[in-house]
Coordinates of C-alpha atoms in Angstrom, one line a residue:
M1 CA -7.4 48.6 141.8
D2 CA -8.7 50.3 144.9
E3 CA -6.7 52.8 146.9
T4 CA -7.8 53.8 150.4
S5 CA -6.3 56.1 153.1
R6 CA -6.7 55.6 156.8
T7 CA -5.3 57.2 160.0
Y8 CA -4.7 55.4 163.3
D9 CA -2.8 56.2 166.5
V10 CA -0.6 53.2 166.1
I11 CA 0.3 51.0 163.1
V12 CA 1.8 47.5 163.9
V13 CA 3.5 45.7 161.0
G14 CA 3.7 42.0 161.7
A15 CA 1.1 39.9 163.5
G16 CA 3.2 37.3 165.2
P17 CA 3.0 37.0 169.0
V18 CA 5.1 40.2 169.3
G19 CA 3.0 42.3 167.1
E20 CA -0.2 41.0 168.6
N21 CA 1.0 41.9 172.1
V22 CA 2.1 45.4 171.0
A23 CA -1.4 46.0 169.4
E24 CA -3.2 44.7 172.5
R25 CA -1.2 46.9 174.8
T26 CA -1.7 50.1 172.7
R27 CA -5.3 49.4 172.3
A28 CA -5.6 48.9 176.1
A29 CA -4.0 52.3 176.4
G30 CA -7.0 53.7 174.5
L31 CA -5.1 54.2 171.2
S32 CA -6.7 53.2 167.9
T33 CA -4.5 50.4 166.4
V34 CA -4.3 48.5 163.1
I35 CA -2.1 45.4 162.6
V36 CA -0.7 44.5 159.1
E37 CA 0.1 40.9 158.3
R38 CA 1.0 39.3 154.9
E39 CA 0.9 35.7 156.2
L40 CA -0.9 34.0 159.1
L41 CA -1.7 35.8 162.3
G42 CA 0.3 34.2 165.0
G43 CA 3.5 34.2 162.9
E44 CA 6.5 32.0 163.0
C45 CA 6.0 30.8 166.6
S46 CA 2.5 29.5 166.2
F47 CA 2.9 27.8 162.8
W48 CA 6.5 27.0 162.1
A49 CA 8.6 27.2 165.3
C50 CA 7.6 27.0 169.0
E51 CA 4.2 25.4 168.8
P52 CA 4.8 22.7 166.2
S53 CA 8.3 21.9 167.2
K54 CA 7.4 21.3 170.8
A55 CA 4.4 19.2 169.7
L56 CA 6.9 17.0 167.9
L57 CA 9.3 16.9 170.8
R58 CA 6.8 16.4 173.7
P59 CA 6.2 12.6 172.9
V60 CA 10.0 12.1 172.5
V61 CA 10.8 13.6 175.9
A62 CA 7.9 11.9 177.6
R63 CA 9.0 8.5 176.2
A64 CA 12.6 9.1 177.3
D65 CA 11.4 9.9 180.9
A66 CA 9.1 6.9 180.9
R67 CA 11.8 4.5 179.8
R68 CA 13.7 5.4 183.0
I69 CA 10.8 4.5 185.3
P70 CA 10.5 1.0 186.7
G71 CA 7.1 -0.6 186.0
L72 CA 6.6 1.7 183.0
N73 CA 9.7 1.3 180.9
R74 CA 8.6 -1.9 179.2
A75 CA 5.3 -0.3 178.2
V76 CA 7.0 2.3 176.0
D77 CA 9.6 0.1 174.3
G78 CA 8.0 0.4 170.9
P79 CA 8.4 3.1 168.3
L80 CA 6.4 6.3 168.4
D81 CA 3.1 6.4 166.5
V82 CA 4.3 8.7 163.8
A83 CA 0.8 9.4 162.4
A84 CA -0.5 10.3 165.9
V85 CA 2.5 12.6 166.6
L86 CA 2.1 14.4 163.3
A87 CA -1.6 14.8 163.8
H88 CA -1.0 16.3 167.3
R89 CA 1.5 18.6 165.6
D90 CA -1.1 19.7 163.1
N91 CA -3.6 20.4 165.9
M92 CA -1.1 22.5 167.8
A93 CA -0.5 24.5 164.6
A94 CA -4.2 24.9 164.1
H95 CA -3.9 23.2 160.8
W96 CA -2.2 26.3 159.6
T97 CA -5.3 28.5 159.8
D98 CA -5.6 31.6 161.9
D99 CA -9.3 31.9 162.5
D100 CA -8.8 31.9 166.3
Q101 CA -6.3 34.7 166.1
V102 CA -8.6 36.8 164.0
N103 CA -11.3 36.3 166.6
W104 CA -8.9 37.3 169.3
L105 CA -8.0 40.5 167.5
D106 CA -11.7 41.3 167.1
S107 CA -12.2 40.8 170.9
V108 CA -9.6 43.4 171.7
S109 CA -10.8 45.8 169.0
V110 CA -7.7 45.9 166.9
D111 CA -8.2 46.3 163.2
L112 CA -6.6 43.9 160.8
L113 CA -5.3 44.6 157.3
R114 CA -3.9 41.7 155.4
G115 CA -1.1 42.4 152.9
H116 CA 2.5 43.4 152.6
G117 CA 3.2 46.5 154.6
R118 CA 6.1 48.9 153.7
L119 CA 7.2 52.2 155.2
T120 CA 6.9 55.0 152.7
G121 CA 8.1 57.8 155.0
P122 CA 7.8 59.0 158.6
R123 CA 4.6 57.6 160.2
Q124 CA 3.5 56.3 156.7
V125 CA 2.9 52.7 155.8
S126 CA 1.6 51.4 152.4
V127 CA -0.1 48.0 152.3
H128 CA -0.4 46.0 149.1
T129 CA -3.5 43.8 149.7
P130 CA -4.2 40.3 148.3
D131 CA -6.9 41.7 146.0
G132 CA -4.4 44.0 144.3
G133 CA -5.4 47.1 146.1
T134 CA -3.3 49.5 148.1
A135 CA -4.0 51.0 151.5
H136 CA -2.1 54.1 152.7
L137 CA -1.9 54.3 156.5
T138 CA -0.8 57.2 158.7
A139 CA 0.1 56.8 162.3
R140 CA -0.5 59.7 164.7
H141 CA 1.9 58.4 167.3
A142 CA 3.9 55.3 166.4
V143 CA 4.7 52.6 163.9
A144 CA 6.0 49.3 165.4
L145 CA 7.9 46.9 163.2
C146 CA 7.4 43.4 164.4
T147 CA 8.4 41.4 161.3
G148 CA 10.5 38.8 163.0
S149 CA 13.3 36.8 161.5
G150 CA 13.9 34.0 159.1
T151 CA 16.5 31.3 158.5
A152 CA 19.9 32.6 157.4
L153 CA 21.0 30.3 154.6
P154 CA 24.7 30.2 153.8
D155 CA 26.1 30.9 150.3
I156 CA 26.8 27.3 149.3
P157 CA 27.1 26.1 145.7
G158 CA 24.0 24.1 144.7
L159 CA 21.9 25.1 147.7
A160 CA 19.2 26.9 145.8
D161 CA 18.6 23.9 143.5
V162 CA 18.1 21.2 146.2
R163 CA 15.1 22.8 148.1
P164 CA 16.7 22.7 151.6
W165 CA 14.6 22.5 154.7
T166 CA 14.5 25.4 157.1
N167 CA 12.6 25.4 160.4
R168 CA 9.4 25.9 158.4
E169 CA 9.7 22.7 156.4
A170 CA 11.1 20.8 159.4
T171 CA 8.1 21.6 161.6
S172 CA 5.4 21.1 158.9
A173 CA 6.6 18.1 157.0
D174 CA 4.1 15.3 156.6
Q175 CA 6.5 12.5 155.8
V176 CA 9.6 11.2 157.8
P177 CA 12.6 11.2 155.5
D178 CA 14.7 8.1 155.6
R179 CA 17.9 10.1 156.1
L180 CA 18.1 13.7 157.3
A181 CA 21.2 15.9 157.4
V182 CA 21.0 18.7 159.9
V183 CA 23.5 21.5 159.5
G184 CA 24.1 23.4 162.7
G185 CA 24.8 22.8 166.4
G186 CA 22.5 25.3 168.1
V187 CA 19.1 25.1 169.7
V188 CA 17.0 24.6 166.5
A189 CA 19.5 22.0 165.2
V190 CA 19.6 19.8 168.3
E191 CA 15.8 20.0 168.9
L192 CA 14.9 19.0 165.4
A193 CA 17.6 16.3 165.3
T194 CA 16.1 14.9 168.5
A195 CA 12.5 15.0 167.1
W196 CA 13.2 13.5 163.6
Q197 CA 15.6 10.8 164.9
A198 CA 12.8 9.6 167.3
L199 CA 10.3 9.7 164.5
G200 CA 12.4 7.2 162.5
A201 CA 14.8 9.3 160.4
Q202 CA 18.5 8.5 160.4
V203 CA 19.9 11.9 161.3
T204 CA 23.4 13.1 160.6
L205 CA 24.3 16.3 162.5
L206 CA 26.9 18.4 160.8
V207 CA 28.4 20.9 163.3
R208 CA 30.9 23.5 162.2
G209 CA 32.3 24.0 165.7
D210 CA 33.7 21.5 168.2
G211 CA 30.6 21.0 170.3
L212 CA 26.8 21.5 170.6
L213 CA 25.0 24.5 172.2
S214 CA 28.2 26.6 172.1
R215 CA 26.5 29.6 173.7
M216 CA 25.6 27.7 176.8
E217 CA 27.7 26.1 179.5
P218 CA 29.8 23.3 177.9
F219 CA 28.4 20.5 180.1
A220 CA 24.9 21.2 178.6
G221 CA 26.0 20.5 175.1
E222 CA 28.0 17.4 176.2
L223 CA 25.0 15.9 177.9
V224 CA 22.8 16.5 174.9
A225 CA 25.4 15.1 172.5
D226 CA 25.7 11.9 174.6
E227 CA 21.9 11.4 174.4
L228 CA 21.8 12.1 170.7
R229 CA 24.5 9.6 170.0
T230 CA 22.8 7.0 172.2
S231 CA 19.6 7.5 170.1
G232 CA 21.5 6.9 166.9
V233 CA 22.3 10.4 165.7
D234 CA 25.6 10.6 163.8
I235 CA 27.3 13.8 165.1
R236 CA 30.2 15.1 163.1
L237 CA 32.1 18.0 164.7
K238 CA 34.2 20.5 162.8
A239 CA 32.3 19.6 159.7
S240 CA 31.7 22.5 157.2
V241 CA 29.4 22.0 154.2
T242 CA 30.9 23.3 151.0
S243 CA 28.4 22.2 148.4
V244 CA 25.2 20.2 148.0
A245 CA 23.5 18.6 145.0
R246 CA 20.8 16.2 143.9
P247 CA 22.5 14.5 140.9
S248 CA 19.4 12.5 139.9
G249 CA 16.8 15.2 140.1
A250 CA 14.5 17.1 142.4
D251 CA 13.3 14.1 144.4
G252 CA 16.6 12.2 144.4
E253 CA 19.3 11.6 146.9
L254 CA 21.3 14.5 148.2
S255 CA 25.0 14.5 147.9
I256 CA 26.7 16.8 150.6
T257 CA 30.4 17.7 150.3
L258 CA 32.3 18.7 153.4
A259 CA 35.4 20.9 153.6
D260 CA 37.6 18.0 154.5
G261 CA 36.5 16.2 151.3
G262 CA 34.1 13.9 153.0
Q263 CA 30.7 13.1 151.6
V264 CA 27.3 12.6 153.3
S265 CA 24.2 11.2 151.6
A266 CA 20.7 12.2 152.7
D267 CA 17.2 12.5 151.4
E268 CA 16.6 16.0 153.0
I269 CA 19.0 18.6 154.4
L270 CA 17.9 21.1 157.1
F271 CA 19.8 24.3 157.7
A272 CA 19.7 25.7 161.2
T273 CA 22.6 28.0 161.0
G274 CA 21.3 31.3 162.4
R275 CA 18.6 33.9 161.7
T276 CA 18.3 37.0 159.6
P277 CA 15.9 39.9 160.1
R278 CA 12.9 40.2 157.9
T279 CA 13.6 43.8 157.1
A280 CA 14.8 43.6 153.5
D281 CA 11.5 44.7 151.9
I282 CA 9.7 46.9 154.4
G283 CA 10.7 50.3 153.2
L284 CA 13.5 51.1 155.7
E285 CA 15.3 53.1 153.1
T286 CA 12.5 55.7 153.1
V287 CA 13.3 56.6 156.7
G288 CA 17.1 56.6 156.4
L289 CA 17.7 52.9 157.4
A290 CA 19.4 50.1 155.5
P291 CA 17.2 47.4 154.1
G292 CA 18.0 44.0 155.6
D293 CA 19.6 45.3 158.7
W294 CA 18.9 44.5 162.4
L295 CA 17.4 47.6 164.0
T296 CA 19.0 49.2 167.0
V297 CA 16.6 50.2 169.8
D298 CA 16.7 51.7 173.3
D299 CA 15.2 49.9 176.3
T300 CA 11.7 51.0 175.3
C301 CA 12.2 49.4 171.9
R302 CA 12.3 52.8 170.1
V303 CA 14.6 52.9 167.1
T304 CA 17.5 55.1 168.1
T305 CA 18.6 56.3 164.7
V306 CA 15.2 57.7 163.5
S307 CA 14.3 61.2 164.6
D308 CA 11.2 62.2 166.4
G309 CA 10.9 58.9 168.2
W310 CA 7.9 57.5 166.3
L311 CA 9.5 54.2 165.0
Y312 CA 9.7 51.1 167.2
A313 CA 11.2 47.7 166.4
V314 CA 10.1 44.9 168.7
G315 CA 11.1 41.2 168.9
D316 CA 13.6 39.5 166.7
V317 CA 14.1 42.5 164.4
N318 CA 16.0 44.4 167.1
H319 CA 18.4 41.4 167.7
R320 CA 18.3 41.8 171.5
A321 CA 17.0 38.3 172.4
L322 CA 15.6 36.1 169.6
L323 CA 13.1 34.2 171.8
T324 CA 9.3 34.4 171.6
H325 CA 8.8 35.1 175.3
Q326 CA 11.4 37.9 175.2
G327 CA 9.7 39.4 172.2
K328 CA 6.4 39.3 174.0
Y329 CA 8.0 40.9 177.1
Q330 CA 9.4 43.6 174.8
A331 CA 6.0 44.1 173.3
R332 CA 4.4 44.8 176.7
I333 CA 7.2 47.3 177.4
A334 CA 6.9 49.0 174.0
G335 CA 3.1 49.1 174.2
A336 CA 3.2 50.7 177.6
A337 CA 5.8 53.2 176.5
I338 CA 3.8 54.2 173.4
G339 CA 0.7 54.7 175.5
A340 CA 2.5 56.8 178.0
R341 CA 4.2 59.0 175.4
A342 CA 0.8 59.4 173.6
R343 CA -0.5 60.8 176.9
G344 CA 2.3 63.3 177.0
E345 CA 4.2 61.5 179.8
V346 CA 8.0 61.7 180.0
V347 CA 9.3 58.1 179.6
D348 CA 12.8 57.8 181.0
S349 CA 13.8 54.2 180.7
A350 CA 16.4 54.6 183.4
R351 CA 13.6 55.5 185.9
W352 CA 10.5 53.9 184.6
G353 CA 10.9 50.2 185.3
A354 CA 7.6 49.3 183.5
H355 CA 8.8 50.9 180.3
A356 CA 12.3 49.5 180.2
A357 CA 13.2 46.0 178.8
T358 CA 16.0 45.4 181.4
A359 CA 15.6 41.6 181.3
D360 CA 17.1 41.6 177.8
H361 CA 20.4 42.5 179.4
Q362 CA 20.5 40.4 182.6
A363 CA 17.8 37.7 182.8
V364 CA 16.9 36.0 179.5
P365 CA 15.5 32.5 180.2
Q366 CA 15.8 29.8 177.6
V367 CA 14.8 26.1 177.4
V368 CA 16.2 23.5 175.0
F369 CA 13.5 20.8 174.7
T370 CA 15.9 17.9 174.0
T371 CA 16.6 14.8 176.0
P372 CA 17.9 15.8 178.4
E373 CA 16.4 19.3 178.7
V374 CA 18.6 22.3 179.2
A375 CA 17.4 25.5 180.9
S376 CA 19.4 28.6 181.5
V377 CA 19.0 32.3 182.6
G378 CA 21.5 35.1 183.0
L379 CA 25.2 34.8 182.4
T380 CA 27.2 31.8 181.5
T381 CA 30.8 31.4 182.8
Q382 CA 32.2 32.3 179.3
E383 CA 30.0 35.4 179.0
A384 CA 31.0 36.6 182.5
R385 CA 34.7 36.2 181.6
R386 CA 34.3 38.0 178.3
A387 CA 32.5 40.9 180.1
G388 CA 35.2 41.0 182.8
R389 CA 32.7 40.1 185.5
R390 CA 34.1 38.4 188.5
V391 CA 31.9 35.4 189.5
E392 CA 32.1 32.4 191.7
V393 CA 31.1 29.1 189.9
V394 CA 29.0 26.6 191.9
D395 CA 28.3 23.2 190.4
Y396 CA 26.1 20.4 191.7
E397 CA 25.3 16.9 190.2
L398 CA 21.6 16.6 190.0
A399 CA 21.9 12.8 190.3
L400 CA 22.7 13.3 194.0
L401 CA 19.2 14.6 194.7
A402 CA 16.5 12.3 196.2
G403 CA 14.1 14.0 193.7
A404 CA 16.3 12.9 190.8
H405 CA 16.1 9.2 191.9
Q406 CA 12.3 9.6 192.2
Y407 CA 12.2 11.2 188.7
A408 CA 14.1 8.5 186.9
Q409 CA 16.6 5.6 187.3
G410 CA 20.0 6.4 186.0
Y411 CA 19.4 10.1 186.2
R412 CA 22.2 12.2 184.7
G413 CA 22.2 16.0 185.0
R414 CA 24.1 19.0 186.3
A415 CA 23.4 22.4 187.7
R416 CA 25.6 25.5 187.7
M417 CA 25.0 28.7 189.6
L418 CA 27.1 31.9 189.1
V419 CA 27.4 34.2 192.1
D420 CA 28.6 37.8 192.1
P421 CA 30.9 37.7 195.2
D422 CA 30.7 41.5 195.7
R423 CA 26.9 41.9 195.6
H424 CA 26.1 38.3 196.9
I425 CA 23.5 37.7 194.2
V426 CA 22.9 35.1 191.6
V427 CA 23.8 36.3 188.1
G428 CA 23.4 33.1 186.1
V429 CA 22.0 29.6 186.4
T430 CA 22.1 26.6 184.0
F431 CA 20.4 23.2 184.5
A432 CA 20.8 20.2 182.2
G433 CA 18.9 17.0 182.9
P434 CA 15.5 15.4 182.6
G435 CA 12.6 17.7 183.9
V436 CA 14.7 20.8 184.5
A437 CA 12.6 23.1 182.4
E438 CA 10.2 23.6 185.3
L439 CA 13.1 24.8 187.5
L440 CA 13.8 27.7 185.3
H441 CA 11.4 30.3 186.5
S442 CA 12.7 30.1 190.1
A443 CA 16.1 30.8 188.7
T444 CA 14.8 33.7 186.6
V445 CA 13.1 35.2 189.7
A446 CA 16.4 34.9 191.6
V447 CA 18.4 36.6 188.8
A448 CA 15.9 39.3 187.7
G449 CA 15.0 40.1 191.3
E450 CA 18.7 40.2 192.4
V451 CA 17.6 38.2 195.5
P452 CA 20.4 38.2 198.1
I453 CA 21.9 34.8 198.8
E454 CA 21.0 35.3 202.4
R455 CA 17.3 35.5 201.5
L456 CA 17.4 32.5 199.1
W457 CA 18.3 30.4 202.1
H458 CA 14.7 31.0 203.4
A459 CA 13.1 29.9 200.1
V460 CA 12.7 26.2 201.3
P461 CA 12.4 23.6 198.5
A462 CA 9.9 20.8 198.9
F463 CA 11.3 17.3 199.4
P464 CA 11.8 15.1 197.4
T465 CA 11.8 17.3 194.2
L466 CA 14.3 18.4 191.7
S467 CA 14.0 21.9 193.2
E468 CA 16.0 20.8 196.2
V469 CA 19.0 21.6 193.9
W470 CA 18.7 25.1 195.2
L471 CA 19.5 24.1 198.7
R472 CA 22.4 22.0 197.5
L473 CA 23.8 24.8 195.4
L474 CA 23.6 27.2 198.3
E475 CA 25.2 24.7 200.7
T476 CA 28.0 24.1 198.1
Y477 CA 28.5 27.9 197.9
R478 CA 28.6 28.2 201.7
D479 CA 31.0 25.4 202.2
R480 CA 33.5 26.2 199.3
P481 CA 37.1 26.8 200.3
R482 CA 37.8 30.4 201.3

């Protein structure tokens, strides 16, 4: 078995969107960079999360919108073409090949080393390659851990024996199960329940809490729950799974036992109950960190508990904001900071805006691609109260907009804006309703830019569009009782 040794300015472990962006930024800064990946370049997002899940959901959302439009609704009365939807999903996931990603890495002059990378000491990474060899890598300046996260499976009797679905199986399955049990009430759970119910599965959604999307404004989860029930999803709240089994064998019917003694039968069970960092087997113990832990970082994504400042943790592994776009944002920040420090510049995250991931604290945007869509950025009412922040809550029914009537008959939706009454800026916005995802960036600009309410009055929305909600929210805020 061959052993080789190489030295680079920067070593990136993990070639998902986050790792790719770190590598591209450090290479653009003139630093020699290698990226290490044990699976497919492009990672979870490209092959088992964002891309395939949205490919499954897009026909569902488009059909739901079309069904509300006179003159078009009868044309979309039939079922989805399952084979065509799955073929589109396969195309969006590049048929689970990463040739395009390899070509992209070549185009930005980043080296690729396939294999399982592990830290072996400060600035040292050992890679076990598929051919049985070992490569020993040394970083002159930085090692960036971008290994992402995986599904957190609960400790439930029988779970290991029934081959449960995680997001990976749910986004790559080539058959529609007759009955699918989905455990969870968060974003992944409601999105995949939406997709597979529309594709023909009978979905039972088992939610431990008392509502859906509990981290968002309550009205968002209520609107999504109403639509899921209308589509045929059986939603069971305060339902905790205590055991699972396939009494008749590996391909037989699942028997799911609930804490209240109830039973649910299904053909497949999907767990969407949280995420866990992929840090259990990357050598954290060799640099004084605990395997399996989330990694604490500063605003430049540098790990705070490792001396000499050479170790970075970017994306899901630092647990700041488990979203692809936030991880890519962090990657741009981290790559710029690594480059600046390599040039001997002093990077003070309090002063250097380009090197500080401030959006992780105040302006994290998120879209839930269900019917209806949900889009939010900044604080929710509950988060503001927990933090002791004084906010004024401004609500508006989207159905009152002319643009909503143009969008669809029977439009249902709601918007909420949170205003800091002392600084007169928007600190949080949530939209729930058909087509609201495209409203989100304007809200993100308002929150991240801390645009004064007085200036927002002069950002005139076009008529008749859903964006006119901004005018109505501002009018409602202006006219509220004093």
